[in-house]
């Protein structure tokens, strides 16, 4: 009954959201509350939010497969699936934010290699292939088993997605298949490290090269994007594994390792944000200080202190500390969820405050028009389309989770392997696998 309600709600939100998307494509950008002065809004916020989730989840999977962090092996597939679905969401948001989305293919035909966005699009395409390749390699034995042993839709999916691969029945050939898969996963992972850094660091560079926006025009911005991606990606995987991962004797240690990484990434992210704010305020650039003050004590202050600092940093750390005392998996999962939601506030405070300061003093009063203001709140179409895209990708993820071998691992080489906690365990003892 609960599952039926869950899927019905997602379908309803998806339907409403796609109706809003239809209105946007029919009527253009007039359905938004964006202005000539305030040209990026809610859709760009969620574009960089989901691209960050994708890059962070993929970098986590890279740590697992390339650097052989066996303590986290059970979340490898979850990380890759999260990376793929989040990327789909990010690209949907950037597509609807284009003035002429039907011309998206122009970037592949009419090239401008001096454009950061041009390079970013090529990173996206290669990144998609890498994620799909890794995901197939780590699931191919289970997909082969689905094709042979399952019935109905799972059998069909197994046959289609296994691409004709079949697990050998002889131990020698089976070991060779395992060795080949592991080698290729590691190779793709090594290629994927600079690719994932390029995907989200490149997204940060799109902001950092905007000379007209001192709030963004900072060399530390791409680094903040990457670290923030690690925060959101590890938080998302922590939430998913805590609430939906298979319960076994390894789960407490896997969650302990994930939360250790999450606290580490949050700490590094806070240091970078502090450095950005201190340098910006000390520099005394009027436009930069105007935006920073809007974040800390202005119209975005509540989002900053409750969302960015409270939900993305302080609350998760408190929940993780409490969970170590009572062993609560739920608290660890809630810590991950709190961080993911808090990262939305981080993205809001990155995009919107840059537009509150006129490029020329007095420009806001020079012309009077509803499309010539330095103020923005998303329209109903923007909000509904955003909810629809989020519901759609959550629906995609849920269906993949139900039908594909995302949690199970039938690999005899790794089954039964002792999984230990990296870093500091719940008792404070430092050790490694």
Coordinates of C-alpha atoms in Angstrom, one line a residue:
X1 CA 0.0 0.0 0.0
X2 CA 2.8 2.4 0.9
X3 CA 4.7 1.6 -2.2
X4 CA 1.6 2.2 -4.4
X5 CA 1.1 5.6 -2.8
X6 CA 4.9 6.4 -3.3
X7 CA 4.8 5.6 -7.0
X8 CA 1.4 7.3 -7.5
X9 CA 2.7 10.5 -5.9
X10 CA 5.8 10.4 -8.1
X11 CA 3.7 9.9 -11.2
X12 CA 1.4 12.7 -10.2
X13 CA 4.3 15.2 -9.6
X14 CA 6.0 14.1 -12.8
X15 CA 2.8 14.6 -14.8
X16 CA 2.2 18.1 -13.3
X17 CA 5.9 18.9 -13.9
X18 CA 5.9 17.8 -17.5
X19 CA 2.7 19.9 -18.1
X20 CA 4.7 22.9 -16.7
X21 CA 7.6 22.0 -19.1
X22 CA 5.1 22.0 -22.0
X23 CA 4.0 25.5 -21.0
X24 CA 7.6 26.6 -20.9
X25 CA 8.5 25.2 -24.3
X26 CA 5.3 26.7 -25.8
X27 CA 5.5 30.1 -24.3
X28 CA 9.3 30.5 -23.9
X29 CA 11.1 32.2 -21.1
X30 CA 8.2 34.6 -20.5
X31 CA 6.8 32.1 -18.1
X32 CA 9.7 32.6 -15.7
X33 CA 10.4 35.5 -13.3
X34 CA 13.9 36.0 -14.7
X35 CA 14.8 39.5 -15.9
X36 CA 17.4 41.0 -18.1
X37 CA 19.5 41.8 -15.0
X38 CA 18.7 38.6 -13.2
X39 CA 19.2 36.0 -15.9
X40 CA 19.9 32.8 -13.9
X41 CA 17.4 31.4 -11.4
X42 CA 16.0 28.2 -9.9
X43 CA 16.8 26.0 -12.9
X44 CA 20.5 26.9 -12.8
X45 CA 20.5 26.3 -9.0
X46 CA 19.2 22.7 -9.5
X47 CA 21.5 22.2 -12.6
X48 CA 24.6 22.7 -10.5
X49 CA 23.0 20.8 -7.6
X50 CA 22.5 17.7 -9.6
X51 CA 25.8 17.9 -11.5
X52 CA 27.4 18.1 -8.1
X53 CA 25.6 15.0 -6.8
X54 CA 26.6 13.2 -9.9
X55 CA 30.3 14.2 -9.8
X56 CA 30.5 13.5 -6.0
X57 CA 28.9 10.1 -6.3
X58 CA 31.2 9.1 -9.2
X59 CA 34.3 10.3 -7.4
X60 CA 33.2 8.1 -4.4
X61 CA 32.9 5.1 -6.7
X62 CA 36.3 5.9 -8.0
X63 CA 37.8 5.8 -4.5
X64 CA 36.2 2.4 -4.1
X65 CA 37.2 0.7 -7.4
X66 CA 40.5 2.5 -8.3
X67 CA 42.0 2.8 -4.8
X68 CA 40.5 -0.6 -3.7
X69 CA 38.6 0.7 -0.7
X70 CA 37.0 -2.6 0.1
X71 CA 35.3 -1.2 3.1
X72 CA 33.0 0.7 0.8
X73 CA 32.6 -1.9 -1.9
X74 CA 28.9 -2.5 -1.2
X75 CA 28.0 1.0 -2.1
X76 CA 29.9 1.0 -5.4
X77 CA 26.9 0.3 -7.6
X78 CA 24.7 2.7 -5.7
X79 CA 27.3 5.5 -6.3
X80 CA 27.4 4.8 -10.0
X81 CA 23.6 4.7 -10.4
X82 CA 23.3 7.9 -8.4
X83 CA 26.0 9.5 -10.6
X84 CA 24.1 8.5 -13.8
X85 CA 20.6 9.6 -12.7
X86 CA 21.8 12.8 -11.1
X87 CA 23.5 13.7 -14.4
X88 CA 20.3 13.1 -16.3
X89 CA 18.5 15.5 -13.9
X90 CA 21.3 18.1 -14.3
X91 CA 21.2 18.0 -18.1
X92 CA 17.4 18.3 -18.1
X93 CA 17.6 21.5 -16.0
X94 CA 20.3 23.1 -18.2
X95 CA 18.2 22.2 -21.3
X96 CA 15.1 23.9 -20.1
X97 CA 17.1 27.0 -19.1
X98 CA 18.3 27.5 -22.7
X99 CA 16.5 30.3 -24.6
X100 CA 16.3 27.9 -27.6
X101 CA 16.6 24.4 -26.2
X102 CA 15.9 22.9 -29.7
X103 CA 19.3 24.3 -30.7
X104 CA 21.3 22.2 -28.1
X105 CA 23.0 20.3 -30.9
X106 CA 24.6 23.5 -32.2
X107 CA 27.4 23.1 -29.7
X108 CA 28.4 19.8 -31.3
X109 CA 28.4 21.2 -34.8
X110 CA 29.4 24.9 -34.6
X111 CA 32.4 24.6 -32.3
X112 CA 34.1 27.3 -30.2
X113 CA 37.0 25.7 -28.5
X114 CA 37.8 28.8 -26.6
X115 CA 34.5 28.5 -24.7
X116 CA 34.5 26.9 -21.3
X117 CA 30.9 25.7 -21.9
X118 CA 32.0 24.0 -25.2
X119 CA 34.6 21.9 -23.3
X120 CA 32.1 21.2 -20.5
X121 CA 29.6 19.7 -23.0
X122 CA 32.3 17.3 -24.3
X123 CA 33.1 16.3 -20.7
X124 CA 29.5 15.5 -20.2
X125 CA 29.3 13.2 -23.2
X126 CA 32.5 11.3 -22.3
X127 CA 31.4 11.2 -18.6
X128 CA 28.1 9.6 -19.5
X129 CA 29.9 6.8 -21.5
X130 CA 32.3 6.2 -18.6
X131 CA 29.6 5.9 -16.0
X132 CA 27.5 3.5 -18.2
X133 CA 30.6 1.4 -18.9
X134 CA 31.6 1.1 -15.3
X135 CA 28.0 0.4 -14.2
X136 CA 27.7 -2.4 -16.8
X137 CA 31.0 -4.0 -15.8
X138 CA 30.2 -4.2 -12.1
X139 CA 26.7 -5.5 -12.8
X140 CA 27.3 -7.8 -15.8
X141 CA 27.4 -11.1 -13.9
X142 CA 24.2 -10.3 -12.1
X143 CA 22.6 -9.2 -15.4
X144 CA 23.7 -12.5 -16.9
X145 CA 22.1 -14.4 -14.0
X146 CA 18.9 -12.3 -14.4
X147 CA 18.7 -13.3 -18.1
X148 CA 18.9 -17.0 -17.1
X149 CA 17.1 -17.3 -13.8
X150 CA 14.5 -14.5 -13.6
X151 CA 11.1 -14.3 -15.3
X152 CA 9.0 -11.4 -16.8
X153 CA 10.5 -7.9 -17.1
X154 CA 13.6 -8.8 -15.1
X155 CA 14.5 -11.6 -17.5
X156 CA 13.9 -9.3 -20.5
X157 CA 16.1 -6.6 -18.9
X158 CA 18.8 -9.2 -18.1
X159 CA 18.9 -10.3 -21.7
X160 CA 19.0 -6.8 -23.1
X161 CA 21.3 -5.2 -20.7
X162 CA 23.8 -8.1 -20.4
X163 CA 24.6 -7.4 -24.1
X164 CA 25.0 -11.2 -24.7
X165 CA 27.6 -11.6 -21.9
X166 CA 27.3 -14.9 -20.0
X167 CA 29.1 -15.9 -16.8
X168 CA 31.3 -18.9 -17.4
X169 CA 30.6 -22.1 -15.5
X170 CA 34.3 -23.1 -15.2
X171 CA 36.3 -21.7 -12.4
X172 CA 39.3 -20.9 -14.6
X173 CA 37.3 -18.9 -17.1
X174 CA 35.3 -17.3 -14.3
X175 CA 38.4 -16.1 -12.6
X176 CA 39.6 -14.6 -15.9
X177 CA 36.3 -12.8 -16.4
X178 CA 36.6 -11.4 -12.9
X179 CA 40.1 -10.2 -13.5
X180 CA 39.2 -8.6 -16.8
X181 CA 36.2 -6.8 -15.3
X182 CA 38.2 -5.5 -12.4
X183 CA 41.0 -4.3 -14.7
X184 CA 38.6 -2.4 -16.9
X185 CA 36.7 -0.9 -14.0
X186 CA 39.9 0.4 -12.6
X187 CA 41.1 1.8 -16.0
X188 CA 37.7 3.5 -16.6
X189 CA 37.9 4.8 -13.0
X190 CA 41.3 6.3 -13.5
X191 CA 40.1 8.0 -16.7
X192 CA 37.0 9.1 -14.8
X193 CA 38.9 10.9 -12.1
X194 CA 40.0 13.8 -14.3
X195 CA 36.7 13.5 -16.2
X196 CA 34.6 14.0 -13.0
X197 CA 36.8 16.8 -11.9
X198 CA 36.4 18.4 -15.3
X199 CA 32.6 18.0 -15.2
X200 CA 32.1 19.8 -11.9
X201 CA 35.3 21.8 -11.8
X202 CA 34.4 22.9 -15.3
X203 CA 30.9 23.9 -14.1
X204 CA 32.6 26.0 -11.4
X205 CA 34.8 27.5 -14.1
X206 CA 31.7 28.7 -16.0
X207 CA 31.0 30.8 -12.9
X208 CA 34.6 31.7 -12.1
X209 CA 35.3 33.3 -15.5
X210 CA 32.4 35.7 -15.3
X211 CA 34.4 39.0 -14.9
X212 CA 31.2 41.0 -14.6
X213 CA 30.3 39.1 -11.4
X214 CA 33.0 39.7 -8.7
X215 CA 31.1 37.3 -6.4
X216 CA 32.0 34.4 -8.8
X217 CA 35.2 35.7 -10.4
X218 CA 37.5 33.9 -8.1
X219 CA 40.0 31.1 -8.8
X220 CA 38.8 29.2 -5.6
X221 CA 35.3 28.7 -7.0
X222 CA 36.0 25.6 -9.1
X223 CA 37.8 24.0 -6.1
X224 CA 34.7 24.8 -3.9
X225 CA 32.5 23.1 -6.6
X226 CA 34.6 19.9 -6.4
X227 CA 34.7 19.7 -2.6
X228 CA 31.0 20.5 -2.4
X229 CA 30.4 17.7 -4.9
X230 CA 32.2 15.3 -2.7
X231 CA 30.1 16.4 0.3
X232 CA 26.8 16.0 -1.6
X233 CA 27.7 12.7 -3.3
X234 CA 28.9 11.0 -0.1
X235 CA 25.8 12.3 1.7
X236 CA 23.4 11.0 -0.9
X237 CA 25.1 7.5 -0.9
X238 CA 25.0 7.5 2.9
X239 CA 21.3 8.3 2.9
X240 CA 20.5 5.7 0.3
X241 CA 22.5 2.9 1.9
X242 CA 21.3 3.6 5.4
X243 CA 17.6 3.4 4.6
X244 CA 17.6 1.0 1.6
X245 CA 20.8 -0.9 1.7
X246 CA 20.8 -4.6 2.5
X247 CA 20.9 -5.3 6.2
X248 CA 23.9 -7.6 7.0
X249 CA 26.8 -7.7 9.4
X250 CA 28.9 -5.4 7.2
X251 CA 26.4 -2.5 7.1
X252 CA 27.4 -0.7 10.4
X253 CA 31.1 -0.6 9.3
X254 CA 30.2 0.6 5.8
X255 CA 28.0 3.4 7.2
X256 CA 30.8 4.3 9.7
X257 CA 33.2 4.7 6.8
X258 CA 30.8 6.7 4.8
X259 CA 30.0 9.1 7.7
X260 CA 33.8 9.5 8.4
X261 CA 34.3 10.6 4.8
X262 CA 31.2 12.9 5.0
X263 CA 32.5 14.7 8.1
X264 CA 36.0 15.1 6.4
X265 CA 34.5 16.6 3.3
X266 CA 32.2 18.9 5.3
X267 CA 35.2 20.2 7.2
X268 CA 37.2 20.9 4.1
X269 CA 34.2 22.6 2.5
X270 CA 33.7 24.9 5.5
X271 CA 37.4 25.9 5.4
X272 CA 37.1 26.9 1.8
X273 CA 33.9 28.8 2.3
X274 CA 35.4 30.7 5.2
X275 CA 38.5 31.5 3.1
X276 CA 36.2 32.8 0.3
X277 CA 34.2 35.0 2.6
X278 CA 37.1 36.4 4.5
X279 CA 39.1 37.3 1.3
X280 CA 35.9 38.7 -0.3
X281 CA 35.1 40.9 2.6
X282 CA 38.7 42.0 3.2
X283 CA 39.1 43.0 -0.5
X284 CA 36.5 45.7 -0.2
X285 CA 35.2 45.4 -3.7
X286 CA 31.7 47.0 -3.4
X287 CA 29.8 44.6 -5.7
X288 CA 31.5 41.6 -4.0
X289 CA 30.8 42.8 -0.5
X290 CA 27.2 43.6 -1.5
X291 CA 26.6 40.0 -2.5
X292 CA 28.5 38.6 0.5
X293 CA 26.5 40.7 2.9
X294 CA 23.3 39.6 1.2
X295 CA 24.3 36.0 1.9
X296 CA 25.4 36.5 5.5
X297 CA 22.9 39.1 6.8
X298 CA 20.6 40.1 3.9
X299 CA 17.8 38.5 2.0
X300 CA 19.6 35.2 1.8
X301 CA 20.8 35.2 5.4
X302 CA 18.1 32.7 6.6
X303 CA 19.0 30.3 3.8
X304 CA 22.7 30.6 4.7
X305 CA 22.5 30.1 8.4
X306 CA 19.7 27.5 8.5
X307 CA 20.4 25.7 5.2
X308 CA 24.0 26.0 4.3
X309 CA 25.5 26.1 7.8
X310 CA 22.7 24.3 9.8
X311 CA 21.4 21.5 7.6
X312 CA 24.5 21.0 5.4
X313 CA 27.1 21.0 8.2
X314 CA 26.1 21.3 11.9
X315 CA 23.1 19.1 12.0
X316 CA 24.7 16.2 10.1
X317 CA 27.8 16.2 12.3
X318 CA 25.6 16.2 15.4
X319 CA 23.5 13.3 14.1
X320 CA 26.6 11.3 13.2
X321 CA 28.1 11.9 16.7
X322 CA 24.8 10.8 18.3
X323 CA 24.5 7.8 16.0
X324 CA 27.9 6.6 17.2
X325 CA 26.7 6.5 20.8
X326 CA 23.5 4.5 20.1
X327 CA 24.5 2.7 16.8
X328 CA 21.5 4.2 15.0
X329 CA 21.5 3.6 11.2
X330 CA 18.5 5.9 10.9
X331 CA 20.5 8.9 12.3
X332 CA 23.3 8.3 9.9
X333 CA 20.8 8.2 7.0
X334 CA 19.1 11.4 8.3
X335 CA 22.6 13.0 8.5
X336 CA 23.1 12.3 4.8
X337 CA 19.6 13.5 3.9
X338 CA 20.1 16.7 5.9
X339 CA 23.3 17.4 4.0
X340 CA 21.8 16.8 0.6
X341 CA 18.9 19.2 1.4
X342 CA 21.4 21.7 2.8
X343 CA 23.4 21.6 -0.4
X344 CA 20.4 23.1 -2.2
X345 CA 20.9 26.1 0.1
X346 CA 24.6 26.2 -0.9
X347 CA 23.6 26.3 -4.5
X348 CA 21.0 29.0 -4.0
X349 CA 23.6 31.2 -2.2
X350 CA 26.1 30.6 -5.0
X351 CA 23.8 31.6 -7.9
X352 CA 21.3 34.2 -6.8
X353 CA 23.3 36.7 -4.6
X354 CA 25.6 37.5 -7.5
X355 CA 22.7 39.3 -9.2
X356 CA 21.7 41.6 -6.4
X357 CA 24.3 44.3 -7.2
X358 CA 24.0 46.5 -10.3
X359 CA 27.1 46.5 -12.6
X360 CA 26.8 50.3 -12.8
X361 CA 25.7 52.3 -9.7
X362 CA 22.1 53.6 -10.2
X363 CA 21.4 51.3 -13.1
X364 CA 18.4 49.9 -11.3
X365 CA 16.7 53.3 -11.4
X366 CA 17.7 54.3 -14.9
X367 CA 14.9 52.4 -16.6
X368 CA 11.6 51.2 -15.1
X369 CA 10.3 47.9 -16.3
X370 CA 9.2 44.6 -14.7
X371 CA 12.0 42.9 -16.7
X372 CA 14.7 45.4 -15.5
X373 CA 14.9 44.6 -11.8
X374 CA 17.5 43.1 -9.5
X375 CA 15.0 41.0 -7.6
X376 CA 13.8 37.4 -8.3
X377 CA 11.5 34.8 -6.9
X378 CA 10.7 31.7 -9.1
X379 CA 7.4 31.6 -10.9
X380 CA 4.8 28.8 -10.4
X381 CA 5.9 27.3 -13.7
X382 CA 9.6 27.3 -12.6
X383 CA 8.6 25.6 -9.3
X384 CA 6.3 23.0 -10.8
X385 CA 8.7 22.1 -13.6
X386 CA 11.5 21.7 -11.0
X387 CA 9.4 19.5 -8.8
X388 CA 8.4 17.5 -11.9
X389 CA 12.0 16.9 -13.0
X390 CA 13.0 15.8 -9.5
X391 CA 10.0 13.5 -9.2
X392 CA 10.9 12.0 -12.7
X393 CA 14.5 11.2 -11.8
X394 CA 13.5 9.8 -8.4
X395 CA 11.0 7.6 -10.3
X396 CA 13.8 6.5 -12.7
X397 CA 16.1 5.7 -9.7
X398 CA 13.3 3.8 -7.9
X399 CA 12.5 1.7 -10.9
X400 CA 16.2 0.9 -11.5
X401 CA 16.5 0.1 -7.8
X402 CA 13.6 -2.3 -8.1
X403 CA 14.5 -4.1 -11.3
X404 CA 18.3 -4.0 -11.5
X405 CA 20.9 -5.7 -9.3
X406 CA 22.0 -2.5 -7.6
X407 CA 22.2 -3.8 -4.0
X408 CA 22.9 -7.5 -4.4
X409 CA 26.4 -8.8 -5.2
X410 CA 26.7 -12.3 -6.4
X411 CA 30.4 -12.1 -7.1
X412 CA 32.0 -15.1 -5.4
X413 CA 35.3 -13.3 -5.2
X414 CA 33.9 -10.6 -3.0
X415 CA 31.2 -12.4 -1.1
X416 CA 32.2 -13.1 2.4
X417 CA 35.1 -10.7 2.3
X418 CA 35.7 -9.1 5.6
X419 CA 34.8 -5.4 5.5
X420 CA 36.3 -3.1 7.9
X421 CA 35.9 0.6 8.7
X422 CA 38.3 3.1 7.1
X423 CA 39.4 5.9 9.3
X424 CA 38.0 6.2 12.9
X425 CA 35.5 3.6 14.0
X426 CA 32.7 4.1 16.4
X427 CA 35.1 3.6 19.3
X428 CA 37.7 6.0 18.0
X429 CA 40.3 3.4 17.0
X430 CA 42.2 4.2 13.8
X431 CA 42.7 1.3 11.4
X432 CA 42.3 0.4 7.7
X433 CA 41.1 -2.6 5.7

